[in-house]
Steps between C-alpha positions, in 0.01 A plus 500: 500500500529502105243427270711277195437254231715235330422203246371132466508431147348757331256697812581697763485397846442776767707532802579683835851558605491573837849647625705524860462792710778732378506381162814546301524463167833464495543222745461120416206339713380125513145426339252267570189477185171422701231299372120486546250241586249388192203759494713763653710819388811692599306726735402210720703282742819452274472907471517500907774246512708708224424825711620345829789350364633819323521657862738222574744642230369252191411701134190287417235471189185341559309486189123370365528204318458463149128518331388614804497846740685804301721210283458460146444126317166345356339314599370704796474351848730208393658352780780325271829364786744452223465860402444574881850360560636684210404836634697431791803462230394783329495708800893391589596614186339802548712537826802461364450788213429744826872632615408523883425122525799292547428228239673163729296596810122438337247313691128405474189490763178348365186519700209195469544403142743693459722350721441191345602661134801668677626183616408357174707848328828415711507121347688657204546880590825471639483928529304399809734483767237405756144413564243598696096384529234627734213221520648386131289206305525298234255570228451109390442401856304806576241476206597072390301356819150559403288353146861551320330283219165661478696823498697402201186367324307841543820667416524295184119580410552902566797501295293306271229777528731779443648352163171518365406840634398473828645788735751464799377363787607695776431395840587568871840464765237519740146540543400878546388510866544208813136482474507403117772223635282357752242445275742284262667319824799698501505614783841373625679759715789567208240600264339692733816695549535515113190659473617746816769643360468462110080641551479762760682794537747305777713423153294524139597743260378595202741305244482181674127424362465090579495414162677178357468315123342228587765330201769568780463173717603316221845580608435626871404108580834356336794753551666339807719850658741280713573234167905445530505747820705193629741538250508823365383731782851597653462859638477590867090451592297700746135314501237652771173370531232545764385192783104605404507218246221571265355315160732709252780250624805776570601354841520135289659641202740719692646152699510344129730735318710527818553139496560478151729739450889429404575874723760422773374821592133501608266537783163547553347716721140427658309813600228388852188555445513644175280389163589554156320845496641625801810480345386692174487816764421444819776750687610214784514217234688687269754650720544158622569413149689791373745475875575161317515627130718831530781290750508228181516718209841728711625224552458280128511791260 
């Protein structure tokens, strides 16, 4: 693995390049840019997925998104999916400066969210060549379904707040601890495994710190991922979800984009008695899912 950076505008985004097992510079190798759930970093599951796929012969980056982890941009803890979906383009064109990645074979994986803003990404990417989600969701269905209008309003009155002097409000992906859930009924069993792997040592690290702008759901609750997928999302498409079907809505949004998309190529893959979580790093779930994901990307890229 190689620590690197590249641009969005005018801050750095930090990446890993994780590399096949006898590496050669010289040689031309397909690449596959893995992307990140919200409140996570490139150390976490997309970090596992890039690792795992490099031993099937891919080059792959996984990076932290912008205004958050070891990225640059303010403001901090932003969660912003038009500039989440441009670090995806950023990080092609960062591929295809790098002389061992063969720039007509590029693909993308995107994990939770991020499979949601690397379907979104491939829309008008064409340097994707093919697609690939683990338990992907849409953003405006994910955060749209609940008090969308008395979100707006208290974003409206924060932003309000701020103008005038009032600091950021920053508040939580999660709550802290499943006890701290329970307590504020939300205790479904897909928070519960957020708060696993995100808040005990099973997956937290030290960059991925549950913090969100609160000024983010303004556009979290409107940007629709799979908008024109039915016209405009033509690569090959690899979705895998899990049968656990849980309150973040993966298994639901997973069936959507499949449907909607215009991909003659496409299949989705359901992983038995797997939840979302399990499939951020449980070792059956995910070897389930990568014995689907390596296969794809050999044969599309």
């Amino acid at each position: 693995m190689e620590r690197v950076n590249f641009k969005n505008r005018n801050w750095q985004i930090a990446a890993n390049i994780h590399f096949p097992e006898g590496f050669d510079r010289l040689k031309k190798y397909p690449a596959i840019v893995c992307v990140h759930p919200g409140s996570s970093v490139k150390e976490q599951t997309a970090g596992m997925y890039a690792a795992r796929l490099a031993i099937g012969g891919f080059v792959t980056i996984v990076f932290d998104a912008s205004f958050q982890g070891e990225s640059g941009g303010q403001p901090r803890y932003l969660e912003d999916p038009a500039t989440r979906v441009e670090d995806i383009r950023c990080a092609v064109d960062y591929l295809t400066t790098l002389s061992f990645v063969d720039e007509g074979r590029i693909g993308v994986l995107g994990v939770c969210a991020g499979g949601g803003y690397a379907a979104n990404a491939a829309l008008t990417e064409r340097r994707i060549k093919a697609v690939g989600t683990v338990v992907g969701t849409n953003a405006s269905r994910a955060f749209g379904e609940a008090n969308t209008l008395q979100t707006l309003e208290a974003v409206g009155e924060q932003r309000t707040a701020e103008a005038r002097g009032a600091a950021p409000l920053i508040t939580n992906w999660t709550p802290n601890s499943a006890e701290e859930a329970r307590q504020n009924g939300m205790a479904g069993f897909d928070m519960l495994g957020a708060i696993d792997y995100y808040r005990t040592p099973r997956g937290e690290y030290p960059t991925s710190c549950n913090k969100l702008l609160f000024t983010s759901m303004s556009a979290l609750v409107t940007f629709d991922a799979f908008h024109l997928a039915e016209k405009l999302l033509t690569q090959p498409l690899q979705i895998i979800v899990g049968d656990k079907v849980g309150e973040f809505g993966s298994y639901r949004d997973g069936f959507d984009l499949y449907n909607k998309a215009a991909s003659t190529n496409k299949k989705i893959y359901v992983v038995k008695s797997a939840s979302h979580y399990d499939l951020y790093d449980q070792p059956g779930a995910t070897k389930e899912a990568l014995d689907q994901l390596i296969p794809f990307y050999r044969e599309n890229l």
